[in-house]
Tab-separated table of C-alpha atoms in Angstrom:
chain	number	residue	atom	x	y	z
A	26	MET	CA	18.002	-237.993	-70.191
A	27	THR	CA	18.525	-238.016	-73.916
A	28	ARG	CA	15.444	-239.065	-75.816
A	29	SER	CA	16.382	-238.106	-79.421
A	30	LEU	CA	19.778	-238.323	-81.048
A	31	SER	CA	21.069	-236.619	-84.164
A	32	GLY	CA	22.761	-238.855	-86.688
A	33	GLY	CA	24.126	-236.097	-88.893
A	34	VAL	CA	27.862	-235.809	-89.586
A	35	SER	CA	29.398	-232.540	-90.721
A	36	GLN	CA	31.729	-232.439	-93.733
A	37	GLN	CA	34.574	-231.288	-91.464
A	38	SER	CA	33.914	-234.102	-89.023
A	39	GLY	CA	33.703	-236.673	-91.808
A	40	ALA	CA	37.061	-235.566	-93.211
A	41	ARG	CA	38.661	-235.843	-89.775
A	42	GLN	CA	37.239	-239.336	-89.252
A	43	ALA	CA	38.719	-240.370	-92.600
A	44	ARG	CA	42.130	-239.052	-91.475
A	45	ILE	CA	41.842	-240.935	-88.187
A	46	ARG	CA	41.094	-244.156	-90.047
A	47	ALA	CA	44.048	-243.617	-92.387
A	48	HIS	CA	46.436	-242.909	-89.506
A	49	PHE	CA	45.414	-246.059	-87.641
A	50	ASP	CA	45.609	-248.111	-90.823
A	51	HIS	CA	49.225	-246.993	-91.323
A	52	ALA	CA	50.281	-247.377	-87.667
A	53	GLN	CA	52.816	-250.130	-88.380
A	54	GLY	CA	54.480	-249.887	-84.974
A	55	TYR	CA	51.266	-250.025	-82.954
A	56	ASP	CA	51.863	-253.144	-80.869
A	57	GLY	CA	55.392	-252.125	-79.957
A	58	ALA	CA	54.426	-248.580	-78.967
A	59	ALA	CA	51.018	-249.198	-77.363
A	60	THR	CA	52.284	-249.498	-73.791
A	61	LEU	CA	49.449	-247.558	-72.149
A	62	GLN	CA	46.875	-249.120	-74.433
A	63	ARG	CA	48.009	-252.521	-73.149
A	64	VAL	CA	47.841	-251.340	-69.517
A	65	ALA	CA	44.346	-249.944	-70.035
A	66	ALA	CA	43.165	-253.131	-71.764
A	67	ARG	CA	44.237	-255.258	-68.795
A	68	ALA	CA	42.585	-252.870	-66.338
A	69	LEU	CA	39.342	-252.762	-68.312
A	70	ALA	CA	39.275	-256.554	-68.576
A	71	GLY	CA	39.665	-256.728	-64.800
A	72	ASP	CA	36.716	-254.372	-64.326
A	73	LEU	CA	34.643	-256.512	-66.667
A	74	ALA	CA	35.530	-259.721	-64.845
A	75	ARG	CA	34.481	-258.201	-61.510
A	76	SER	CA	31.261	-256.768	-62.908
A	77	MET	CA	30.187	-260.149	-64.287
A	78	ALA	CA	31.358	-262.264	-61.339
A	79	ASP	CA	27.942	-262.273	-59.637
A	80	ARG	CA	26.112	-263.597	-62.694
A	81	ALA	CA	25.174	-267.259	-62.694
A	82	GLU	CA	25.420	-267.393	-66.482
A	83	LYS	CA	28.571	-266.391	-68.345
A	84	PRO	CA	28.213	-263.936	-71.235
A	85	LEU	CA	27.492	-265.532	-74.582
A	86	ARG	CA	27.568	-262.492	-76.897
A	87	VAL	CA	30.283	-259.842	-76.638
A	88	LEU	CA	30.692	-256.758	-78.828
A	89	GLU	CA	33.982	-254.854	-78.844
A	90	ILE	CA	34.246	-251.417	-80.444
A	91	GLY	CA	37.534	-249.936	-81.623
A	92	CYS	CA	39.357	-253.224	-81.139
A	93	GLY	CA	42.631	-251.987	-82.678
A	94	THR	CA	45.081	-254.863	-83.007
A	95	GLY	CA	43.257	-256.970	-80.402
A	96	LEU	CA	44.878	-256.094	-77.071
A	97	LEU	CA	41.526	-256.145	-75.245
A	98	THR	CA	40.117	-258.805	-77.582
A	99	ALA	CA	42.733	-261.299	-76.413
A	100	GLN	CA	41.806	-260.558	-72.797
A	101	LEU	CA	38.123	-261.175	-73.586
A	102	CYS	CA	38.948	-264.548	-75.163
A	103	GLY	CA	40.717	-265.558	-71.966
A	104	LEU	CA	37.889	-264.359	-69.722
A	105	TRP	CA	35.031	-266.027	-71.591
A	106	PRO	CA	36.186	-268.829	-73.896
A	107	GLN	CA	32.550	-269.840	-74.435
A	108	ALA	CA	31.465	-266.426	-75.759
A	109	HIS	CA	30.973	-265.347	-79.338
A	110	ILE	CA	33.105	-262.205	-79.634
A	111	LEU	CA	32.441	-259.683	-82.381
A	112	ALA	CA	35.460	-257.359	-82.667
A	113	THR	CA	34.871	-254.186	-84.663
A	114	ASP	CA	37.028	-251.292	-85.784
A	115	TYR	CA	36.916	-248.325	-88.159
A	116	ALA	CA	40.295	-249.175	-89.728
A	117	PRO	CA	40.463	-252.241	-92.047
A	118	ARG	CA	44.162	-252.885	-91.407
A	119	MET	CA	43.551	-253.070	-87.656
A	120	LEU	CA	41.014	-255.839	-88.225
A	121	GLU	CA	43.566	-257.745	-90.314
A	122	ARG	CA	45.935	-257.651	-87.340
A	123	VAL	CA	43.223	-259.002	-85.037
A	124	ARG	CA	42.713	-261.918	-87.400
A	125	GLU	CA	46.471	-262.483	-87.513
A	126	ARG	CA	46.576	-262.464	-83.705
A	127	LEU	CA	43.460	-264.513	-82.885
A	128	GLY	CA	42.487	-266.331	-86.076
A	129	VAL	CA	38.946	-267.692	-86.224
A	130	ARG	CA	38.455	-267.400	-82.467
A	131	VAL	CA	36.707	-264.060	-83.021
A	132	GLU	CA	34.485	-262.578	-85.696
A	133	THR	CA	35.670	-259.229	-87.069
A	134	ARG	CA	33.659	-256.469	-88.690
A	135	LEU	CA	34.334	-253.011	-90.108
A	136	MET	CA	32.166	-250.611	-88.088
A	137	ASP	CA	32.077	-247.025	-86.891
A	138	ALA	CA	31.544	-247.111	-83.108
A	139	ALA	CA	29.505	-243.907	-83.361
A	140	SER	CA	26.960	-245.616	-85.645
A	141	PRO	CA	26.771	-249.291	-84.655
A	142	ASP	CA	25.056	-251.322	-87.380
A	143	VAL	CA	24.791	-254.607	-85.479
A	144	HIS	CA	21.841	-256.327	-83.881
A	145	GLY	CA	21.673	-256.923	-80.137
A	146	PRO	CA	21.224	-257.952	-77.550
A	147	PHE	CA	24.769	-258.342	-76.252
A	148	ASP	CA	25.699	-259.467	-72.754
A	149	VAL	CA	28.840	-257.318	-72.847
A	150	ILE	CA	29.792	-254.300	-74.950
A	151	CYS	CA	33.249	-252.822	-74.434
A	152	GLY	CA	35.866	-250.546	-75.937
A	153	ASN	CA	39.375	-249.591	-74.888
A	154	LEU	CA	40.590	-245.999	-75.430
A	155	VAL	CA	38.265	-245.321	-78.344
A	156	LEU	CA	35.808	-242.699	-77.034
A	157	GLN	CA	38.241	-239.808	-77.405
A	158	TRP	CA	38.180	-240.321	-81.185
A	159	LEU	CA	34.384	-239.990	-81.458
A	160	ASP	CA	32.668	-236.698	-82.209
A	161	ASN	CA	29.901	-237.275	-79.632
A	162	PRO	CA	30.825	-239.964	-77.102
A	163	ALA	CA	27.652	-239.472	-75.040
A	164	GLU	CA	25.429	-240.246	-78.027
A	165	ALA	CA	27.601	-243.216	-78.985
A	166	LEU	CA	27.327	-244.692	-75.493
A	167	HIS	CA	23.558	-244.185	-75.529
A	168	ARG	CA	23.264	-246.094	-78.806
A	169	LEU	CA	25.506	-248.889	-77.558
A	170	ALA	CA	23.618	-249.217	-74.261
A	171	ALA	CA	20.422	-249.777	-76.241
A	172	LEU	CA	22.051	-252.938	-77.674
A	173	LEU	CA	22.605	-254.483	-74.219
A	174	ALA	CA	20.637	-257.459	-72.983
A	175	PRO	CA	18.808	-257.016	-69.643
A	176	GLY	CA	21.507	-257.027	-66.979
A	177	GLY	CA	24.194	-256.555	-69.632
A	178	VAL	CA	27.319	-254.462	-69.060
A	179	LEU	CA	28.843	-251.642	-71.103
A	180	ALA	CA	32.500	-251.077	-70.136
A	181	VAL	CA	34.800	-248.481	-71.674
A	182	SER	CA	38.037	-246.667	-71.003
A	183	THR	CA	38.968	-243.203	-72.183
A	184	LEU	CA	41.418	-240.396	-71.578
A	185	ARG	CA	40.346	-237.502	-69.371
A	186	ALA	CA	41.376	-233.907	-68.711
A	187	GLY	CA	45.026	-233.540	-67.721
A	188	THR	CA	46.291	-236.082	-70.247
A	189	PHE	CA	49.480	-234.858	-71.981
A	190	ALA	CA	49.561	-231.773	-69.746
A	191	GLU	CA	53.359	-231.627	-70.059
A	192	TRP	CA	53.228	-231.570	-73.866
A	193	GLN	CA	50.470	-228.952	-73.808
A	194	ALA	CA	52.595	-226.798	-71.485
A	195	ALA	CA	55.544	-227.042	-73.875
A	196	CYS	CA	53.288	-225.961	-76.747
A	197	ALA	CA	52.009	-222.981	-74.750
A	198	ALA	CA	55.562	-221.930	-73.868
A	199	GLU	CA	56.246	-221.654	-77.606
A	200	GLY	CA	53.016	-219.744	-78.232
A	201	GLN	CA	51.372	-222.769	-79.845
A	202	ILE	CA	48.075	-224.591	-79.239
A	203	SER	CA	48.387	-228.314	-78.709
A	204	ALA	CA	46.529	-230.310	-81.356
A	205	THR	CA	45.807	-233.201	-78.988
A	206	PRO	CA	42.103	-234.078	-78.664
A	207	HIS	CA	39.764	-232.505	-76.142
A	208	TYR	CA	39.661	-234.687	-73.046
A	209	PRO	CA	36.613	-234.507	-70.751
A	210	ASP	CA	36.730	-233.646	-67.052
A	211	MET	CA	34.866	-235.742	-64.490
A	212	ALA	CA	31.737	-233.569	-64.650
A	213	GLU	CA	31.522	-234.147	-68.400
A	214	LEU	CA	32.172	-237.856	-68.009
A	215	ALA	CA	29.297	-238.077	-65.535
A	216	ARG	CA	26.983	-236.773	-68.258
A	217	TRP	CA	28.158	-239.559	-70.575
A	218	VAL	CA	26.679	-242.331	-68.397
A	219	PRO	CA	23.939	-243.804	-70.606
A	220	TYR	CA	20.471	-243.860	-69.061
A	221	PRO	CA	18.989	-246.172	-67.768
A	222	CYS	CA	22.274	-247.873	-66.904
A	223	GLN	CA	23.762	-247.793	-63.428
A	224	GLY	CA	27.460	-247.289	-62.809
A	225	LEU	CA	30.375	-244.974	-62.108
A	226	TRP	CA	33.674	-243.862	-63.574
A	227	ARG	CA	36.919	-244.640	-61.794
A	228	THR	CA	40.233	-242.974	-62.556
A	229	GLU	CA	43.875	-243.938	-62.810
A	230	ARG	CA	47.053	-241.997	-63.586
A	231	SER	CA	50.118	-243.244	-65.401
A	232	VAL	CA	53.340	-241.462	-66.383
A	233	GLN	CA	55.316	-242.440	-69.467
A	234	SER	CA	58.883	-241.246	-70.046
A	235	PHE	CA	60.657	-240.764	-73.356
A	236	ALA	CA	64.364	-240.593	-74.158
A	237	ALA	CA	63.940	-237.432	-76.243
A	238	GLY	CA	61.281	-234.852	-76.973
A	239	LEU	CA	60.599	-235.980	-80.518
A	240	ASP	CA	60.150	-239.570	-79.315
A	241	PHE	CA	56.738	-238.594	-77.973
A	242	VAL	CA	55.727	-237.341	-81.417
A	243	ARG	CA	56.983	-240.583	-82.976
A	244	HIS	CA	55.032	-242.526	-80.340
A	245	LEU	CA	51.765	-240.842	-81.344
A	246	LYS	CA	52.437	-241.601	-85.005
A	247	ALA	CA	53.351	-245.214	-84.293
A	248	THR	CA	50.013	-245.766	-82.523
A	249	GLY	CA	47.964	-243.840	-85.105
A	250	ALA	CA	47.071	-241.183	-82.532
A	251	ASN	CA	48.537	-238.201	-84.387
A	252	THR	CA	45.384	-236.758	-85.954
A	253	PRO	CA	45.003	-233.103	-84.878
A	254	ARG	CA	41.669	-232.085	-83.399
A	255	VAL	CA	39.208	-230.091	-85.461
A	256	GLY	CA	40.144	-226.438	-85.839
A	257	VAL	CA	43.827	-226.840	-84.908
A	258	ALA	CA	46.449	-227.139	-87.646
A	259	ALA	CA	49.423	-229.450	-87.320
A	260	MET	CA	52.679	-227.642	-86.460
A	261	GLY	CA	55.406	-227.174	-89.025
A	262	ALA	CA	58.676	-229.074	-88.630
A	263	GLY	CA	60.619	-226.135	-87.163
A	264	VAL	CA	57.964	-225.262	-84.599
A	265	LEU	CA	57.571	-228.917	-83.702
A	266	ARG	CA	61.299	-229.231	-82.976
A	267	ARG	CA	61.196	-226.171	-80.677
A	268	VAL	CA	58.212	-227.551	-78.773
A	269	ALA	CA	59.906	-230.948	-78.500
A	270	ALA	CA	63.028	-229.270	-77.100
A	271	ARG	CA	60.920	-227.492	-74.464
A	272	PHE	CA	59.240	-230.766	-73.626
A	273	GLU	CA	62.613	-232.488	-73.312
A	274	GLU	CA	63.954	-229.761	-71.010
A	275	ALA	CA	60.968	-230.364	-68.696
A	276	GLY	CA	61.778	-234.074	-68.415
A	277	ALA	CA	60.251	-235.636	-71.567
A	278	SER	CA	57.513	-237.372	-69.582
A	279	VAL	CA	53.756	-237.276	-70.177
A	280	THR	CA	50.889	-238.038	-67.844
A	281	TRP	CA	48.023	-240.221	-69.008
A	282	GLU	CA	44.802	-239.606	-67.067
A	283	LEU	CA	42.673	-242.696	-67.586
A	284	ALA	CA	38.981	-243.138	-66.814
A	285	TYR	CA	37.171	-246.474	-66.722
A	286	GLY	CA	33.388	-246.720	-66.825
A	287	CYS	CA	31.349	-249.843	-66.148
A	288	PHE	CA	27.581	-249.472	-66.640
A	289	ARG	CA	24.912	-252.142	-66.157
A	290	ARG	CA	21.521	-252.142	-67.864
A	291	PRO	CA	18.562	-252.956	-65.560
A	292	SER	CA	17.757	-256.643	-65.403
A	293	ARG	CA	14.073	-255.962	-66.059
A	294	ALA	CA	11.664	-253.146	-66.923
A	295	GLY	CA	10.636	-250.983	-63.998
A	296	VAL	CA	11.438	-248.176	-61.580
A	297	PHE	CA	12.180	-247.835	-57.882
A	298	VAL	CA	9.977	-245.201	-56.233
A	299	THR	CA	11.493	-243.507	-53.210
A	300	GLY	CA	10.900	-240.238	-51.407
A	301	THR	CA	12.732	-237.403	-49.768
A	302	ASP	CA	10.912	-238.308	-46.534
A	303	THR	CA	8.049	-240.336	-45.086
A	304	GLY	CA	4.597	-239.190	-46.123
A	305	VAL	CA	5.596	-237.298	-49.282
A	306	GLY	CA	3.197	-239.221	-51.527
A	307	LYS	CA	5.141	-242.269	-52.733
A	308	THR	CA	2.076	-244.517	-52.675
A	309	LEU	CA	-0.076	-242.054	-54.610
A	310	VAL	CA	2.645	-241.606	-57.229
A	311	SER	CA	3.156	-245.383	-57.372
A	312	ALA	CA	-0.583	-245.850	-57.975
A	313	CYS	CA	-0.451	-243.274	-60.778
A	314	LEU	CA	2.558	-245.000	-62.372
A	315	VAL	CA	0.919	-248.420	-62.122
A	316	ARG	CA	-2.230	-247.056	-63.745
A	317	ARG	CA	-0.350	-245.113	-66.442
A	318	TRP	CA	1.854	-248.046	-67.452
A	319	GLN	CA	-0.439	-250.959	-66.558
A	320	ALA	CA	2.500	-252.007	-64.431
A	321	LEU	CA	3.086	-254.648	-61.777
A	322	TYR	CA	3.509	-253.389	-58.213
A	323	TRP	CA	5.781	-254.586	-55.405
A	324	LYS	CA	6.162	-253.165	-51.907
A	325	PRO	CA	9.091	-255.225	-50.592
A	326	LEU	CA	8.829	-254.096	-46.981
A	327	GLN	CA	5.703	-252.771	-45.295
A	328	SER	CA	5.493	-251.448	-41.751
A	329	GLY	CA	2.777	-249.546	-39.860
A	330	LEU	CA	0.012	-252.110	-40.470
A	331	ALA	CA	-1.352	-251.489	-36.954
A	332	ASP	CA	-2.355	-247.978	-38.081
A	333	GLU	CA	-3.286	-248.401	-41.757
A	334	GLU	CA	-4.285	-250.971	-44.334
A	335	GLY	CA	-0.880	-250.969	-45.986
A	336	ASP	CA	0.335	-249.779	-49.355
A	337	THR	CA	-0.333	-252.973	-51.319
A	338	PRO	CA	-4.111	-252.982	-50.735
A	339	THR	CA	-4.140	-249.205	-51.243
A	340	ILE	CA	-2.560	-249.645	-54.672
A	341	ALA	CA	-5.020	-252.426	-55.504
A	342	ARG	CA	-7.881	-250.059	-54.631
A	343	LEU	CA	-6.558	-246.951	-56.386
A	344	ALA	CA	-4.816	-248.239	-59.509
A	345	GLY	CA	-7.772	-250.014	-61.102
A	346	ALA	CA	-9.402	-253.391	-61.352
A	347	HIS	CA	-6.704	-255.197	-63.310
A	348	VAL	CA	-3.608	-254.202	-61.321
A	349	ARG	CA	-1.382	-257.069	-60.201
A	350	CYS	CA	0.372	-256.621	-56.838
A	351	LEU	CA	3.189	-258.960	-55.836
A	352	PRO	CA	3.288	-259.961	-52.165
A	353	PRO	CA	5.669	-258.113	-49.807
A	354	ALA	CA	8.810	-259.857	-48.594
A	355	GLY	CA	8.105	-258.582	-45.075
A	356	ALA	CA	5.087	-256.935	-43.399
A	357	TYR	CA	5.145	-255.534	-39.850
A	358	GLN	CA	2.736	-253.853	-37.453
A	359	ALA	CA	4.698	-250.984	-35.895
A	360	SER	CA	4.970	-247.570	-37.583
A	361	LEU	CA	8.755	-247.698	-37.578
A	362	SER	CA	11.525	-248.291	-40.060
A	363	PRO	CA	11.412	-251.831	-41.487
A	364	GLU	CA	14.430	-252.806	-39.375
A	365	ALA	CA	12.923	-251.481	-36.124
A	366	ALA	CA	9.435	-252.781	-36.919
A	367	ALA	CA	10.768	-256.287	-37.554
A	368	ARG	CA	12.837	-256.191	-34.366
A	369	ALA	CA	9.765	-255.126	-32.359
A	370	GLU	CA	8.135	-258.409	-33.420
A	371	GLY	CA	11.227	-260.451	-32.625
A	372	ALA	CA	11.951	-260.930	-36.317
A	373	ALA	CA	14.833	-260.070	-38.629
A	374	ILE	CA	14.722	-259.182	-42.296
A	375	ASN	CA	16.528	-261.709	-44.463
A	376	PRO	CA	18.335	-259.838	-47.276
A	377	ALA	CA	18.050	-262.941	-49.469
A	378	SER	CA	14.264	-262.471	-49.504
A	379	LEU	CA	14.677	-259.074	-51.166
A	380	ALA	CA	15.632	-260.335	-54.610
A	381	LEU	CA	14.045	-258.314	-57.405
A	382	PRO	CA	11.022	-260.221	-58.793
A	383	MET	CA	11.529	-261.352	-62.376
A	384	GLU	CA	7.920	-262.183	-63.275
A	385	GLU	CA	7.024	-260.770	-66.698
A	386	PRO	CA	10.394	-258.970	-67.034
A	387	GLU	CA	9.311	-256.910	-70.050
A	388	GLN	CA	6.315	-255.531	-68.150
A	389	PRO	CA	7.165	-252.448	-66.029
A	390	LEU	CA	7.426	-253.150	-62.304
A	391	VAL	CA	6.863	-250.297	-59.844
A	392	VAL	CA	8.854	-251.015	-56.680
A	393	GLU	CA	7.914	-248.758	-53.770
A	394	GLY	CA	10.480	-248.228	-51.049
A	395	ALA	CA	9.838	-247.521	-47.376
A	396	GLY	CA	10.458	-243.918	-46.290
A	397	GLY	CA	13.514	-242.271	-47.840
A	398	LEU	CA	16.860	-243.466	-49.126
A	399	MET	CA	18.591	-243.660	-45.743
A	400	VAL	CA	15.916	-245.689	-43.958
A	401	PRO	CA	17.474	-248.787	-42.323
A	402	VAL	CA	16.470	-252.205	-43.614
A	403	THR	CA	18.938	-254.278	-41.561
A	404	ASP	CA	21.972	-253.457	-39.447
A	405	GLU	CA	24.025	-253.177	-42.627
A	406	ILE	CA	21.542	-252.302	-45.389
A	407	MET	CA	19.743	-249.041	-46.148
A	408	MET	CA	17.032	-248.446	-48.743
A	409	ILE	CA	19.616	-246.879	-51.048
A	410	ASP	CA	21.607	-250.137	-50.934
A	411	LEU	CA	18.551	-251.996	-52.198
A	412	ALA	CA	18.053	-249.407	-54.942
A	413	GLN	CA	21.642	-249.989	-56.020
A	414	ARG	CA	21.274	-253.780	-55.831
A	415	TRP	CA	18.073	-253.841	-57.903
A	416	GLY	CA	19.520	-251.501	-60.543
A	417	LEU	CA	16.220	-249.899	-61.561
A	418	PRO	CA	16.116	-246.178	-62.386
A	419	VAL	CA	14.715	-244.133	-59.520
A	420	VAL	CA	11.599	-241.976	-59.426
A	421	LEU	CA	12.109	-239.564	-56.530
A	422	VAL	CA	8.930	-238.183	-54.926
A	423	ALA	CA	9.242	-234.835	-53.161
A	424	ARG	CA	7.022	-232.200	-51.623
A	425	SER	CA	6.395	-229.205	-53.827
A	426	GLY	CA	6.578	-226.568	-51.091
A	427	LEU	CA	8.926	-225.019	-48.555
A	428	GLY	CA	11.942	-227.145	-47.581
A	429	THR	CA	11.870	-229.390	-50.616
A	430	LEU	CA	14.993	-228.004	-52.309
A	431	ASN	CA	17.462	-229.160	-49.668
A	432	HIS	CA	15.870	-232.597	-49.239
A	433	THR	CA	15.473	-233.216	-52.956
A	434	LEU	CA	18.932	-232.067	-54.018
A	435	LEU	CA	20.586	-234.058	-51.209
A	436	SER	CA	18.672	-237.180	-52.247
A	437	LEU	CA	19.714	-236.722	-55.894
A	438	GLU	CA	23.323	-236.268	-54.816
A	439	ALA	CA	23.199	-239.469	-52.733
A	440	LEU	CA	21.877	-241.418	-55.725
A	441	ARG	CA	24.517	-240.082	-58.087
A	442	VAL	CA	27.373	-240.807	-55.702
A	443	ARG	CA	26.298	-244.463	-55.969
A	444	GLY	CA	25.934	-244.320	-59.754
A	445	ILE	CA	22.180	-245.014	-59.542
A	446	ALA	CA	20.197	-243.868	-62.584
A	447	VAL	CA	17.477	-241.291	-61.950
A	448	ALA	CA	14.368	-241.372	-64.145
A	449	GLY	CA	13.118	-238.111	-62.670
A	450	VAL	CA	11.389	-236.280	-59.841
A	451	VAL	CA	7.665	-236.049	-59.114
A	452	LEU	CA	6.546	-233.080	-57.011
A	453	ASN	CA	3.521	-233.703	-54.827
A	454	GLY	CA	1.395	-230.829	-53.515
A	455	PRO	CA	0.322	-227.318	-54.538
A	456	PRO	CA	1.987	-226.240	-57.819
A	457	ASN	CA	5.271	-224.410	-57.228
A	458	PRO	CA	6.879	-223.534	-60.588
A	459	GLU	CA	9.899	-221.883	-58.963
A	460	ASN	CA	10.813	-224.980	-56.934
A	461	SER	CA	10.197	-227.167	-59.985
A	462	ARG	CA	12.564	-225.068	-62.132
A	463	THR	CA	15.229	-224.971	-59.408
A	464	ILE	CA	15.169	-228.735	-58.871
A	465	ALA	CA	15.378	-229.393	-62.619
A	466	HIS	CA	18.296	-226.959	-63.038
A	467	LYS	CA	20.330	-227.527	-59.874
A	468	GLY	CA	19.630	-231.242	-59.744
A	469	GLN	CA	20.217	-231.754	-63.494
A	470	VAL	CA	17.097	-233.882	-63.508
A	471	ARG	CA	13.779	-234.117	-65.275
A	472	VAL	CA	10.668	-233.164	-63.312
A	473	LEU	CA	8.253	-235.829	-64.534
A	474	ALA	CA	5.068	-234.303	-63.163
A	475	ASP	CA	3.453	-232.078	-60.553
A	476	ILE	CA	0.738	-233.970	-58.685
A	477	PRO	CA	-1.711	-231.682	-56.842
A	478	HIS	CA	-3.361	-232.489	-53.533
A	479	GLU	CA	-6.809	-234.021	-53.872
A	480	ALA	CA	-9.334	-234.009	-51.041
A	481	HIS	CA	-10.661	-237.412	-52.096
A	482	LEU	CA	-8.754	-240.205	-53.772
A	483	ASP	CA	-10.297	-243.098	-55.660
A	484	ALA	CA	-9.563	-245.035	-58.828
A	485	THR	CA	-11.178	-242.360	-61.023
A	486	VAL	CA	-9.102	-239.543	-59.537
A	487	VAL	CA	-5.909	-241.615	-59.837
A	488	ALA	CA	-6.701	-242.358	-63.484
A	489	GLU	CA	-6.940	-238.599	-64.137
A	490	LEU	CA	-3.722	-237.804	-62.226
A	491	ALA	CA	-1.893	-240.600	-64.048
A	492	GLN	CA	-2.302	-238.712	-67.317
A	493	ARG	CA	0.173	-236.117	-66.009
A	494	LEU	CA	2.970	-238.702	-66.038
A	495	PRO	CA	5.057	-239.789	-69.074
A	496	LEU	CA	4.338	-243.029	-70.891
A	497	TRP	CA	6.599	-245.986	-70.097
A	498	ALA	CA	8.287	-245.740	-73.510
A	499	ASP	CA	9.478	-242.254	-72.518
A	500	ILE	CA	10.970	-243.545	-69.266
A	501	ALA	CA	12.468	-246.791	-70.562
A	502	GLY	CA	15.325	-244.979	-72.330
A	503	GLY	CA	15.897	-247.126	-75.378
């Protein structure tokens, strides 16, 4: 998780950004040449429409970065005619073309996507094929995500590794280095997902053919995409013709590897506490979090009441006098999974009853799951499905000792496959620095705290243990 961001811009980077702006400003043939940009804009608009389909209220404030001549902007106007759309770009001439295309329907503003100088919150923030022109896309996405309203969506498209592979091969055959930008692979893209948002990247491939080798070069110039990357000089005319001839001999086609990311900000403040297994200390950690943050507490599903008092009264006892616990959606006697415990009483869990509480949405809510991620809730729903539905970042509780590495790393992998944000891991038990380091490194995750075993637990002990955990401002992520 990134907690501090550098705003400095090197002289070399600043000069390149100025060249990029100039090239886009002078891209007179943009609309005629921007075939793939148009394809990507339609695809991104489709992703946005699907991501917002489950919302009762339509978006009212939309921010677009790198709007170009308005290919995506026009799609946004069609999707949400009621929305105020602020279309921004780094190139003044591009904004003029948006105004020519859409008139007063949208507001336009000159803005660098890497340093947004607008005030949120926005229901939607989006940008089509702009990230590859930014010096630090991960930082830019983090800053943009901080401008989202609760439940808001950040949707972007970019080019990924493998793009223009045919042109790069032709350059290499002539002993040249292609000046096309660096394009990230999927592992790098995964690190761009802005915490605490939830979401995944999807990919698409498209092939574009040209009549002649030099037509590809003219295409890049026509769309303003002919700025060489930092540290690579543009080729001279003679070398360029030889590379173009090689490219033409190979078929004069290029592959575009597209990636689309759609990331949703949590609808309220809070975390979902789950464990690598039953009995790993979720309730103790939840009590510590509630005490540390003065948070609300919700145990949606409680089983095993025939053998214990239940987690909600335990939290009320351990977290302090002023803790507020919301009532469970279902409480059952048998020490079984929620699904099996409900069935043993002739009941069934209604998924509609498991809506995330929205009381005091700016106050952190600690939601404690039952067992681990793959515990059944109904015939069709597991705990991990609820974590994904609620959209809160996850605090994963694990044992500190032998066997924890496999369980913890598998749980982290399961969360990331679903695009669920992870706030961090809490290790419960005797201190084990080696396991803590391994989980942090192999799991690419923050270990929030090590909570030791205590022979006796009461509100005083929990208050002391809570001091080991980060403050809510450090977890909230902007």
